[in-house]
C-alpha atoms as a PDB file:
ATOM      1  CA  MET A   1      11.062  18.460  49.919  1.00  0.00           C
ATOM      2  CA  LYS A   2      13.365  18.479  46.517  1.00  0.00           C
ATOM      3  CA  LYS A   3      13.177  15.221  45.963  1.00  0.00           C
ATOM      4  CA  ILE A   4       9.728  15.653  45.873  1.00  0.00           C
ATOM      5  CA  ILE A   5       9.451  18.325  43.705  1.00  0.00           C
ATOM      6  CA  SER A   6      12.152  16.342  41.363  1.00  0.00           C
ATOM      7  CA  PHE A   7       9.778  13.234  41.346  1.00  0.00           C
ATOM      8  CA  ILE A   8       6.587  15.538  40.558  1.00  0.00           C
ATOM      9  CA  LEU A   9       8.543  17.388  38.102  1.00  0.00           C
ATOM     10  CA  GLY A  10       9.992  14.274  36.441  1.00  0.00           C
ATOM     11  CA  SER A  11       6.501  12.461  36.218  1.00  0.00           C
ATOM     12  CA  ILE A  12       4.911  15.520  34.629  1.00  0.00           C
ATOM     13  CA  PHE A  13       7.888  15.616  32.014  1.00  0.00           C
ATOM     14  CA  ALA A  14       7.405  11.942  31.321  1.00  0.00           C
ATOM     15  CA  LEU A  15       3.489  12.260  30.993  1.00  0.00           C
ATOM     16  CA  ASN A  16       3.906  15.101  28.559  1.00  0.00           C
ATOM     17  CA  LEU A  17       6.172  12.487  26.454  1.00  0.00           C
ATOM     18  CA  THR A  18       3.702  10.017  26.608  1.00  0.00           C
ATOM     19  CA  ILE A  19       0.824  12.225  25.659  1.00  0.00           C
ATOM     20  CA  THR A  20       2.968  13.603  22.744  1.00  0.00           C
ATOM     21  CA  ALA A  21       3.868  10.317  21.533  1.00  0.00           C
ATOM     22  CA  ALA A  22       0.302   9.308  21.747  1.00  0.00           C
ATOM     23  CA  ASN A  23      -0.821  12.160  20.081  1.00  0.00           C
ATOM     24  CA  SER A  24       2.181  12.057  17.150  1.00  0.00           C
ATOM     25  CA  ALA A  25       1.311   8.377  16.341  1.00  0.00           C
ATOM     26  CA  ALA A  26      -1.384   8.039  13.690  1.00  0.00           C
ATOM     27  CA  ASN A  27      -3.999   5.435  13.978  1.00  0.00           C
ATOM     28  CA  VAL A  28      -4.697   5.167   9.978  1.00  0.00           C
ATOM     29  CA  VAL A  29      -2.168   6.351   7.373  1.00  0.00           C
ATOM     30  CA  ARG A  30      -4.152   8.258   4.006  1.00  0.00           C
ATOM     31  CA  VAL A  31      -2.605   7.506   0.849  1.00  0.00           C
ATOM     32  CA  ALA A  32      -3.146   8.787  -2.588  1.00  0.00           C
ATOM     33  CA  TYR A  33      -2.895   6.714  -5.816  1.00  0.00           C
ATOM     34  CA  PHE A  34      -3.573   7.036  -9.055  1.00  0.00           C
ATOM     35  CA  LEU A  35      -5.781   4.247 -11.179  1.00  0.00           C
ATOM     36  CA  GLU A  36      -4.930   3.264 -14.498  1.00  0.00           C
ATOM     37  CA  TRP A  37      -0.982   3.648 -13.077  1.00  0.00           C
ATOM     38  CA  PRO A  38       0.487   0.420 -12.413  1.00  0.00           C
ATOM     39  CA  SER A  39       3.121   0.109  -9.844  1.00  0.00           C
ATOM     40  CA  PRO A  40       4.770  -2.721  -7.841  1.00  0.00           C
ATOM     41  CA  ASN A  41       3.607  -1.704  -4.579  1.00  0.00           C
ATOM     42  CA  LEU A  42       0.087  -1.800  -5.660  1.00  0.00           C
ATOM     43  CA  GLU A  43       0.048  -5.675  -4.914  1.00  0.00           C
ATOM     44  CA  ASP A  44       1.097  -4.907  -0.985  1.00  0.00           C
ATOM     45  CA  MET A  45      -2.095  -2.188  -1.033  1.00  0.00           C
ATOM     46  CA  GLN A  46      -4.226  -5.275  -2.664  1.00  0.00           C
ATOM     47  CA  LYS A  47      -2.891  -7.915  -0.104  1.00  0.00           C
ATOM     48  CA  LYS A  48      -3.132  -5.715   2.902  1.00  0.00           C
ATOM     49  CA  ASN A  49       0.787  -5.576   3.608  1.00  0.00           C
ATOM     50  CA  PHE A  50       1.121  -2.022   3.944  1.00  0.00           C
ATOM     51  CA  ALA A  51      -1.206  -2.052   6.814  1.00  0.00           C
ATOM     52  CA  LYS A  52       0.765  -5.242   8.221  1.00  0.00           C
ATOM     53  CA  ALA A  53       3.964  -3.371   8.177  1.00  0.00           C
ATOM     54  CA  LEU A  54       2.586  -0.176   9.420  1.00  0.00           C
ATOM     55  CA  GLY A  55       0.915  -1.844  12.275  1.00  0.00           C
ATOM     56  CA  VAL A  56      -2.514   0.484  11.398  1.00  0.00           C
ATOM     57  CA  PRO A  57      -5.073   0.572   8.536  1.00  0.00           C
ATOM     58  CA  VAL A  58      -3.890   2.220   5.706  1.00  0.00           C
ATOM     59  CA  LYS A  59      -6.530   4.217   3.641  1.00  0.00           C
ATOM     60  CA  TRP A  60      -5.801   4.384  -0.321  1.00  0.00           C
ATOM     61  CA  THR A  61      -7.679   6.757  -2.321  1.00  0.00           C
ATOM     62  CA  ASN A  62      -7.225   7.251  -6.073  1.00  0.00           C
ATOM     63  CA  PHE A  63      -7.552  10.141  -7.376  1.00  0.00           C
ATOM     64  CA  THR A  64      -7.696  11.970 -11.214  1.00  0.00           C
ATOM     65  CA  ASN A  65      -4.496  14.634 -11.177  1.00  0.00           C
ATOM     66  CA  GLY A  66      -1.951  15.259  -8.950  1.00  0.00           C
ATOM     67  CA  GLY A  67      -3.411  19.124  -8.236  1.00  0.00           C
ATOM     68  CA  ALA A  68      -6.150  17.417  -6.517  1.00  0.00           C
ATOM     69  CA  MET A  69      -3.669  15.403  -4.664  1.00  0.00           C
ATOM     70  CA  THR A  70      -2.063  18.639  -3.375  1.00  0.00           C
ATOM     71  CA  ASP A  71      -5.376  20.105  -2.061  1.00  0.00           C
ATOM     72  CA  ALA A  72      -6.468  16.951  -0.396  1.00  0.00           C
ATOM     73  CA  MET A  73      -2.957  17.031   1.627  1.00  0.00           C
ATOM     74  CA  LEU A  74      -3.592  20.742   2.168  1.00  0.00           C
ATOM     75  CA  ALA A  75      -7.188  20.030   3.463  1.00  0.00           C
ATOM     76  CA  GLY A  76      -5.711  17.324   6.095  1.00  0.00           C
ATOM     77  CA  ASP A  77      -7.539  14.621   4.231  1.00  0.00           C
ATOM     78  CA  ILE A  78      -4.176  12.613   2.591  1.00  0.00           C
ATOM     79  CA  ASP A  79      -0.992  12.295   4.564  1.00  0.00           C
ATOM     80  CA  ILE A  80       1.186  10.312   1.902  1.00  0.00           C
ATOM     81  CA  SER A  81       0.728  11.017  -2.156  1.00  0.00           C
ATOM     82  CA  TYR A  82       2.391   7.768  -4.044  1.00  0.00           C
ATOM     83  CA  SER A  83       3.266   8.823  -7.789  1.00  0.00           C
ATOM     84  CA  GLN A  84       2.232  12.561  -7.818  1.00  0.00           C
ATOM     85  CA  GLY A  85       3.243  13.913 -10.895  1.00  0.00           C
ATOM     86  CA  LEU A  86       6.294  16.383 -10.360  1.00  0.00           C
ATOM     87  CA  VAL A  87       4.856  19.290 -12.147  1.00  0.00           C
ATOM     88  CA  PRO A  88       1.851  19.198  -9.444  1.00  0.00           C
ATOM     89  CA  PHE A  89       4.141  19.072  -6.742  1.00  0.00           C
ATOM     90  CA  ILE A  90       6.657  22.045  -7.947  1.00  0.00           C
ATOM     91  CA  ASN A  91       3.387  24.427  -8.493  1.00  0.00           C
ATOM     92  CA  ALA A  92       2.463  23.325  -4.881  1.00  0.00           C
ATOM     93  CA  VAL A  93       5.517  24.357  -3.306  1.00  0.00           C
ATOM     94  CA  LYS A  94       5.978  27.300  -5.338  1.00  0.00           C
ATOM     95  CA  SER A  95       2.935  27.829  -3.399  1.00  0.00           C
ATOM     96  CA  LYS A  96       4.334  27.501   0.161  1.00  0.00           C
ATOM     97  CA  ALA A  97       2.551  24.319   0.314  1.00  0.00           C
ATOM     98  CA  PRO A  98       3.825  22.666   3.841  1.00  0.00           C
ATOM     99  CA  ILE A  99       5.046  19.283   1.543  1.00  0.00           C
ATOM    100  CA  LYS A 100       8.025  17.404   1.021  1.00  0.00           C
ATOM    101  CA  LEU A 101       9.175  15.089  -1.749  1.00  0.00           C
ATOM    102  CA  VAL A 102      10.838  11.899   0.144  1.00  0.00           C
ATOM    103  CA  ASP A 103      11.188   9.364  -2.944  1.00  0.00           C
ATOM    104  CA  ILE A 104      10.625   8.881  -6.755  1.00  0.00           C
ATOM    105  CA  ALA A 105       7.579   6.569  -7.448  1.00  0.00           C
ATOM    106  CA  MET A 106       9.421   5.962 -11.366  1.00  0.00           C
ATOM    107  CA  GLU A 107      10.716   7.487 -14.209  1.00  0.00           C
ATOM    108  CA  TYR A 108       8.720   7.121 -17.886  1.00  0.00           C
ATOM    109  CA  GLY A 109       8.741   8.371 -21.042  1.00  0.00           C
ATOM    110  CA  MET A 110       5.786   9.083 -23.295  1.00  0.00           C
ATOM    111  CA  GLY A 111       4.700   5.524 -23.011  1.00  0.00           C
ATOM    112  CA  GLY A 112       2.620   6.645 -19.835  1.00  0.00           C
ATOM    113  CA  THR A 113       1.949  10.231 -20.708  1.00  0.00           C
ATOM    114  CA  THR A 114       1.340  11.271 -24.145  1.00  0.00           C
ATOM    115  CA  CYS A 115      -0.471  13.483 -26.876  1.00  0.00           C
ATOM    116  CA  VAL A 116      -3.116  11.848 -29.182  1.00  0.00           C
ATOM    117  CA  THR A 117      -4.189  13.369 -32.466  1.00  0.00           C
ATOM    118  CA  SER A 118      -7.310  12.034 -33.785  1.00  0.00           C
ATOM    119  CA  ASN A 119      -7.093  10.841 -37.421  1.00  0.00           C
ATOM    120  CA  ALA A 120     -10.232  12.561 -38.589  1.00  0.00           C
ATOM    121  CA  SER A 121      -8.089  15.577 -37.959  1.00  0.00           C
ATOM    122  CA  GLY A 122      -5.917  14.577 -40.144  1.00  0.00           C
ATOM    123  CA  ILE A 123      -3.194  15.859 -38.020  1.00  0.00           C
ATOM    124  CA  THR A 124       0.277  14.634 -37.398  1.00  0.00           C
ATOM    125  CA  LYS A 125       3.796  15.768 -36.794  1.00  0.00           C
ATOM    126  CA  ALA A 126       4.387  16.870 -39.944  1.00  0.00           C
ATOM    127  CA  ASN A 127       1.612  19.431 -40.122  1.00  0.00           C
ATOM    128  CA  ALA A 128       1.405  19.976 -36.320  1.00  0.00           C
ATOM    129  CA  THR A 129       0.621  23.628 -36.701  1.00  0.00           C
ATOM    130  CA  GLU A 130      -2.956  22.827 -37.610  1.00  0.00           C
ATOM    131  CA  LEU A 131      -3.434  22.292 -34.264  1.00  0.00           C
ATOM    132  CA  GLU A 132      -3.544  26.175 -33.794  1.00  0.00           C
ATOM    133  CA  GLY A 133      -6.626  27.651 -33.524  1.00  0.00           C
ATOM    134  CA  LYS A 134      -8.756  24.238 -32.713  1.00  0.00           C
ATOM    135  CA  LYS A 135      -9.276  22.468 -29.336  1.00  0.00           C
ATOM    136  CA  VAL A 136      -7.189  20.557 -27.601  1.00  0.00           C
ATOM    137  CA  ALA A 137      -7.779  18.779 -23.857  1.00  0.00           C
ATOM    138  CA  VAL A 138      -5.442  18.910 -21.392  1.00  0.00           C
ATOM    139  CA  PRO A 139      -5.082  18.103 -17.758  1.00  0.00           C
ATOM    140  CA  LEU A 140      -3.507  21.143 -16.788  1.00  0.00           C
ATOM    141  CA  GLY A 141      -1.298  21.464 -13.956  1.00  0.00           C
ATOM    142  CA  THR A 142       0.207  17.603 -14.248  1.00  0.00           C
ATOM    143  CA  MET A 143       3.090  16.022 -15.900  1.00  0.00           C
ATOM    144  CA  ALA A 144       0.817  15.776 -19.268  1.00  0.00           C
ATOM    145  CA  GLU A 145       0.658  19.580 -19.627  1.00  0.00           C
ATOM    146  CA  TYR A 146       4.376  19.185 -19.303  1.00  0.00           C
ATOM    147  CA  VAL A 147       4.902  16.688 -21.980  1.00  0.00           C
ATOM    148  CA  PHE A 148       2.421  18.973 -24.074  1.00  0.00           C
ATOM    149  CA  ASP A 149       4.404  21.920 -23.859  1.00  0.00           C
ATOM    150  CA  GLU A 150       7.715  19.960 -24.619  1.00  0.00           C
ATOM    151  CA  SER A 151       6.082  18.142 -27.800  1.00  0.00           C
ATOM    152  CA  MET A 152       5.049  21.459 -29.243  1.00  0.00           C
ATOM    153  CA  LYS A 153       8.363  22.804 -29.182  1.00  0.00           C
ATOM    154  CA  VAL A 154       9.472  19.626 -31.023  1.00  0.00           C
ATOM    155  CA  VAL A 155       6.829  20.130 -33.684  1.00  0.00           C
ATOM    156  CA  GLY A 156       6.898  23.788 -33.714  1.00  0.00           C
ATOM    157  CA  ALA A 157       3.443  24.565 -32.948  1.00  0.00           C
ATOM    158  CA  ASP A 158       2.135  27.677 -30.682  1.00  0.00           C
ATOM    159  CA  ARG A 159       0.535  26.853 -27.763  1.00  0.00           C
ATOM    160  CA  GLY A 160      -0.918  30.232 -27.363  1.00  0.00           C
ATOM    161  CA  LYS A 161      -2.826  29.803 -30.382  1.00  0.00           C
ATOM    162  CA  MET A 162      -4.808  26.782 -29.365  1.00  0.00           C
ATOM    163  CA  ASP A 163      -7.935  26.433 -27.179  1.00  0.00           C
ATOM    164  CA  ILE A 164      -6.729  24.469 -24.779  1.00  0.00           C
ATOM    165  CA  ILE A 165      -9.593  22.854 -22.799  1.00  0.00           C
ATOM    166  CA  GLN A 166      -8.748  21.823 -19.181  1.00  0.00           C
ATOM    167  CA  MET A 167      -9.679  17.858 -18.980  1.00  0.00           C
ATOM    168  CA  ASP A 168      -8.624  14.846 -16.588  1.00  0.00           C
ATOM    169  CA  PRO A 169      -7.354  12.061 -19.118  1.00  0.00           C
ATOM    170  CA  GLU A 170     -10.888  10.013 -19.398  1.00  0.00           C
ATOM    171  CA  GLU A 171     -12.629  13.091 -20.306  1.00  0.00           C
ATOM    172  CA  GLY A 172     -10.078  13.946 -22.710  1.00  0.00           C
ATOM    173  CA  ALA A 173     -10.025  10.578 -24.438  1.00  0.00           C
ATOM    174  CA  ALA A 174     -13.828  10.695 -24.534  1.00  0.00           C
ATOM    175  CA  ALA A 175     -13.481  14.421 -26.429  1.00  0.00           C
ATOM    176  CA  LEU A 176     -11.257  12.843 -28.445  1.00  0.00           C
ATOM    177  CA  VAL A 177     -13.411   9.902 -29.416  1.00  0.00           C
ATOM    178  CA  SER A 178     -16.713  12.366 -29.581  1.00  0.00           C
ATOM    179  CA  GLY A 179     -14.623  14.750 -31.993  1.00  0.00           C
ATOM    180  CA  ASP A 180     -14.968  17.304 -29.429  1.00  0.00           C
ATOM    181  CA  VAL A 181     -11.145  17.977 -29.265  1.00  0.00           C
ATOM    182  CA  VAL A 182      -8.266  17.314 -31.962  1.00  0.00           C
ATOM    183  CA  MET A 183      -5.840  16.387 -29.683  1.00  0.00           C
ATOM    184  CA  ALA A 184      -6.057  15.153 -26.092  1.00  0.00           C
ATOM    185  CA  CYS A 185      -3.014  14.907 -23.885  1.00  0.00           C
ATOM    186  CA  LEU A 186      -3.340  12.539 -21.142  1.00  0.00           C
ATOM    187  CA  PHE A 187      -2.284   9.752 -19.037  1.00  0.00           C
ATOM    188  CA  GLY A 188      -3.148   6.641 -17.736  1.00  0.00           C
ATOM    189  CA  GLY A 189      -3.263   3.003 -19.657  1.00  0.00           C
ATOM    190  CA  ASN A 190      -6.991   2.878 -20.368  1.00  0.00           C
ATOM    191  CA  SER A 191      -7.147   6.196 -21.390  1.00  0.00           C
ATOM    192  CA  ILE A 192      -4.416   6.128 -23.536  1.00  0.00           C
ATOM    193  CA  LYS A 193      -5.659   3.168 -25.055  1.00  0.00           C
ATOM    194  CA  ALA A 194      -8.857   4.800 -26.008  1.00  0.00           C
ATOM    195  CA  ALA A 195      -7.651   7.727 -27.287  1.00  0.00           C
ATOM    196  CA  THR A 196      -5.416   5.508 -29.716  1.00  0.00           C
ATOM    197  CA  ALA A 197      -8.189   3.644 -30.768  1.00  0.00           C
ATOM    198  CA  VAL A 198      -9.758   6.678 -33.090  1.00  0.00           C
ATOM    199  CA  GLY A 199      -5.666   8.286 -33.313  1.00  0.00           C
ATOM    200  CA  SER A 200      -2.271   8.352 -33.031  1.00  0.00           C
ATOM    201  CA  ARG A 201       0.264   9.546 -30.795  1.00  0.00           C
ATOM    202  CA  LEU A 202       1.888  12.748 -32.080  1.00  0.00           C
ATOM    203  CA  LEU A 203       5.409  11.874 -31.052  1.00  0.00           C
ATOM    204  CA  THR A 204       6.400   8.120 -30.563  1.00  0.00           C
ATOM    205  CA  VAL A 205       7.881   7.020 -27.440  1.00  0.00           C
ATOM    206  CA  GLN A 206      11.334   7.064 -28.944  1.00  0.00           C
ATOM    207  CA  GLU A 207      10.687  10.253 -30.484  1.00  0.00           C
ATOM    208  CA  ALA A 208      10.123  11.654 -27.108  1.00  0.00           C
ATOM    209  CA  ARG A 209      13.176   9.883 -25.673  1.00  0.00           C
ATOM    210  CA  ASP A 210      15.284  11.599 -28.021  1.00  0.00           C
ATOM    211  CA  ALA A 211      13.652  14.759 -27.364  1.00  0.00           C
ATOM    212  CA  GLY A 212      14.411  14.305 -24.106  1.00  0.00           C
ATOM    213  CA  ILE A 213      10.776  14.432 -22.728  1.00  0.00           C
ATOM    214  CA  LEU A 214      11.414  12.377 -19.265  1.00  0.00           C
ATOM    215  CA  GLY A 215       8.386  12.187 -16.779  1.00  0.00           C
ATOM    216  CA  ILE A 216       8.758  11.701 -13.019  1.00  0.00           C
ATOM    217  CA  ASP A 217       6.441  10.730 -10.420  1.00  0.00           C
ATOM    218  CA  ILE A 218       7.126  10.763  -6.976  1.00  0.00           C
ATOM    219  CA  THR A 219       5.969  10.451  -3.381  1.00  0.00           C
ATOM    220  CA  SER A 220       5.260  13.507  -1.151  1.00  0.00           C
ATOM    221  CA  VAL A 221       4.288  13.654   2.319  1.00  0.00           C
ATOM    222  CA  THR A 222       2.691  16.550   4.593  1.00  0.00           C
ATOM    223  CA  ASP A 223       5.630  18.125   6.872  1.00  0.00           C
ATOM    224  CA  LYS A 224       2.960  17.250   9.612  1.00  0.00           C
ATOM    225  CA  PHE A 225       3.302  13.599   9.321  1.00  0.00           C
ATOM    226  CA  MET A 226       6.998  13.514   8.218  1.00  0.00           C
ATOM    227  CA  LYS A 227       7.414  15.285  11.656  1.00  0.00           C
ATOM    228  CA  GLU A 228       5.210  13.192  14.048  1.00  0.00           C
ATOM    229  CA  ASN A 229       5.207  10.291  12.160  1.00  0.00           C
ATOM    230  CA  PRO A 230       9.161   9.709  10.577  1.00  0.00           C
ATOM    231  CA  GLY A 231       8.829   5.877  11.264  1.00  0.00           C
ATOM    232  CA  MET A 232       5.994   5.057   9.451  1.00  0.00           C
ATOM    233  CA  LEU A 233       6.914   7.050   6.480  1.00  0.00           C
ATOM    234  CA  ARG A 234      10.338   5.173   6.418  1.00  0.00           C
ATOM    235  CA  THR A 235       8.353   2.037   6.462  1.00  0.00           C
ATOM    236  CA  PHE A 236       6.219   2.926   3.795  1.00  0.00           C
ATOM    237  CA  ILE A 237       9.175   3.928   1.425  1.00  0.00           C
ATOM    238  CA  GLU A 238      10.966   0.742   2.503  1.00  0.00           C
ATOM    239  CA  VAL A 239       7.851  -1.472   1.781  1.00  0.00           C
ATOM    240  CA  THR A 240       7.303   0.058  -1.756  1.00  0.00           C
ATOM    241  CA  HIS A 241      11.363  -0.243  -2.392  1.00  0.00           C
ATOM    242  CA  GLU A 242      10.830  -4.234  -1.921  1.00  0.00           C
ATOM    243  CA  ALA A 243       7.854  -4.049  -3.975  1.00  0.00           C
ATOM    244  CA  ASN A 244      10.178  -2.631  -6.779  1.00  0.00           C
ATOM    245  CA  ASP A 245      13.127  -4.989  -5.941  1.00  0.00           C
ATOM    246  CA  ARG A 246      10.156  -7.778  -6.520  1.00  0.00           C
ATOM    247  CA  TYR A 247       9.170  -6.682  -9.998  1.00  0.00           C
ATOM    248  CA  ARG A 248      13.294  -6.280 -11.587  1.00  0.00           C
ATOM    249  CA  ALA A 249      13.279  -9.905 -10.240  1.00  0.00           C
ATOM    250  CA  GLY A 250      10.187 -11.054 -12.015  1.00  0.00           C
ATOM    251  CA  LYS A 251       8.278 -12.085  -9.146  1.00  0.00           C
ATOM    252  CA  SER A 252       5.789  -9.364  -8.912  1.00  0.00           C
ATOM    253  CA  ASP A 253       1.931 -10.418  -8.489  1.00  0.00           C
ATOM    254  CA  MET A 254       0.719  -9.417 -11.695  1.00  0.00           C
ATOM    255  CA  ASN A 255      -3.239 -10.302 -11.282  1.00  0.00           C
ATOM    256  CA  SER A 256      -2.957  -8.283  -7.993  1.00  0.00           C
ATOM    257  CA  MET A 257      -1.483  -5.346  -9.306  1.00  0.00           C
ATOM    258  CA  SER A 258      -4.027  -5.887 -12.214  1.00  0.00           C
ATOM    259  CA  LYS A 259      -6.922  -5.841  -9.752  1.00  0.00           C
ATOM    260  CA  ALA A 260      -5.126  -2.578  -7.842  1.00  0.00           C
ATOM    261  CA  SER A 261      -5.011  -0.841 -10.849  1.00  0.00           C
ATOM    262  CA  GLU A 262      -8.210  -1.454 -12.656  1.00  0.00           C
ATOM    263  CA  MET A 263      -6.649  -2.726 -15.436  1.00  0.00           C
ATOM    264  CA  LYS A 264      -6.572  -5.738 -17.660  1.00  0.00           C
ATOM    265  CA  VAL A 265      -2.702  -7.381 -17.381  1.00  0.00           C
ATOM    266  CA  ALA A 266      -1.737  -7.524 -20.798  1.00  0.00           C
ATOM    267  CA  ASP A 267      -2.463  -3.613 -20.976  1.00  0.00           C
ATOM    268  CA  MET A 268      -0.939  -2.968 -17.596  1.00  0.00           C
ATOM    269  CA  LYS A 269       2.056  -4.517 -18.952  1.00  0.00           C
ATOM    270  CA  GLU A 270       2.376  -2.495 -21.958  1.00  0.00           C
ATOM    271  CA  THR A 271       2.107   0.487 -19.523  1.00  0.00           C
ATOM    272  CA  LEU A 272       5.097  -1.057 -17.190  1.00  0.00           C
ATOM    273  CA  ASP A 273       7.502  -1.178 -20.083  1.00  0.00           C
ATOM    274  CA  GLY A 274       7.257   2.464 -20.403  1.00  0.00           C
ATOM    275  CA  PHE A 275       8.257   2.674 -16.579  1.00  0.00           C
ATOM    276  CA  LYS A 276      11.789   2.533 -14.886  1.00  0.00           C
ATOM    277  CA  PHE A 277      11.434   1.936 -10.752  1.00  0.00           C
ATOM    278  CA  LEU A 278      15.082   3.214  -9.397  1.00  0.00           C
ATOM    279  CA  THR A 279      16.816   1.329  -6.818  1.00  0.00           C
ATOM    280  CA  PRO A 280      17.430   3.438  -3.701  1.00  0.00           C
ATOM    281  CA  GLU A 281      20.478   4.273  -4.657  1.00  0.00           C
ATOM    282  CA  GLU A 282      19.702   5.554  -8.344  1.00  0.00           C
ATOM    283  CA  THR A 283      16.831   7.396  -6.551  1.00  0.00           C
ATOM    284  CA  LYS A 284      19.525   9.150  -4.443  1.00  0.00           C
ATOM    285  CA  GLN A 285      21.463  10.076  -7.139  1.00  0.00           C
ATOM    286  CA  SER A 286      18.727  11.768  -9.034  1.00  0.00           C
ATOM    287  CA  MET A 287      17.229  13.438  -6.216  1.00  0.00           C
ATOM    288  CA  GLU A 288      20.804  14.705  -5.694  1.00  0.00           C
ATOM    289  CA  SER A 289      22.450  15.468  -8.834  1.00  0.00           C
ATOM    290  CA  GLY A 290      20.345  13.407 -11.564  1.00  0.00           C
ATOM    291  CA  ASN A 291      17.053  13.868 -13.590  1.00  0.00           C
ATOM    292  CA  LEU A 292      15.277  15.042 -10.818  1.00  0.00           C
ATOM    293  CA  ASP A 293      17.533  17.489  -9.252  1.00  0.00           C
ATOM    294  CA  ALA A 294      17.955  18.851 -12.993  1.00  0.00           C
ATOM    295  CA  PHE A 295      13.996  19.281 -13.592  1.00  0.00           C
ATOM    296  CA  LEU A 296      13.650  20.842 -10.483  1.00  0.00           C
ATOM    297  CA  LYS A 297      15.923  23.556 -10.722  1.00  0.00           C
ATOM    298  CA  GLY A 298      15.268  24.009 -14.225  1.00  0.00           C
ATOM    299  CA  MET A 299      11.580  24.936 -12.986  1.00  0.00           C
ATOM    300  CA  GLY A 300      12.636  27.129 -10.363  1.00  0.00           C
ATOM    301  CA  THR A 301      11.734  25.315  -7.643  1.00  0.00           C
ATOM    302  CA  PRO A 302      12.333  26.405  -3.920  1.00  0.00           C
ATOM    303  CA  ASP A 303      15.354  25.032  -1.725  1.00  0.00           C
ATOM    304  CA  GLY A 304      14.415  22.669   1.145  1.00  0.00           C
ATOM    305  CA  ALA A 305      11.724  20.837  -1.087  1.00  0.00           C
ATOM    306  CA  VAL A 306      13.685  17.246  -1.272  1.00  0.00           C
ATOM    307  CA  ASP A 307      14.310  15.348   1.695  1.00  0.00           C
ATOM    308  CA  THR A 308      16.418  12.236   0.956  1.00  0.00           C
ATOM    309  CA  SER A 309      16.425  10.796   4.718  1.00  0.00           C
ATOM    310  CA  PHE A 310      13.943   8.042   4.358  1.00  0.00           C
ATOM    311  CA  LEU A 311      15.144   6.223   1.423  1.00  0.00           C
ATOM    312  CA  PRO A 312      16.522   2.825   2.541  1.00  0.00           C
ATOM    313  CA  LEU A 313      20.068   2.810   1.849  1.00  0.00           C
END
């Protein structure tokens, strides 16, 4: 009788394990990303290499800003956000959003994120206080807002005296072209190109670098997906770092990346020149005691928001 009971209990336990495994294995992985923001792993997206490596379809959805990525994750529509801005992530975890930072997508200066003043306004770094009292376009809650704040410190202009209008990069560039705003802070190669056609960067890339203005985009994941599909998450990060290795070796398929980014190859290369794709070792160092760690601490990020265990070390 004891053997029968043990057999039944063992069978129930095994069945529960099977059901748990079945429920936790995702049958599709949903990834958020940006257009006009090229990265080596978009070649793998274009060639469906992620789907091959993960063994399930991967649905990529483009977003206009990192805050929208967070909203989609909280709504249960996105599992992984690739190249989410660090500022939107920090804002989310400060609000107790159940998401984790598991990788660094890239570091960048103001080549990929910048503030552009219109030539018609006559406003430059030298007379930047003229921005006060005027309309400026900023995608609030993004890395572009961080760049805006840091740039204003450099040029001595008071953000509080400006008429700040929330606009995503494409809208901000259009508003600058039409003359509706005198400055637009934005990210994305196509938007920056449109803005600089009628204006100039308030700070050059080198001036921003000298001022210590550094952008960091990260890979974030929902706690639910991370706990239920750790192997898939690890594979996603591995494929991404393999793509970064390929790019550093000069072996990336630029045409595939260009198509996935919806950018011309030349424009894409110009944007990529301002990006640094870290090795797994560099990533871990940055996450634990380097640039990322300093950024997180400087903005009062809650403990436990970072997990380095999925890096391919």
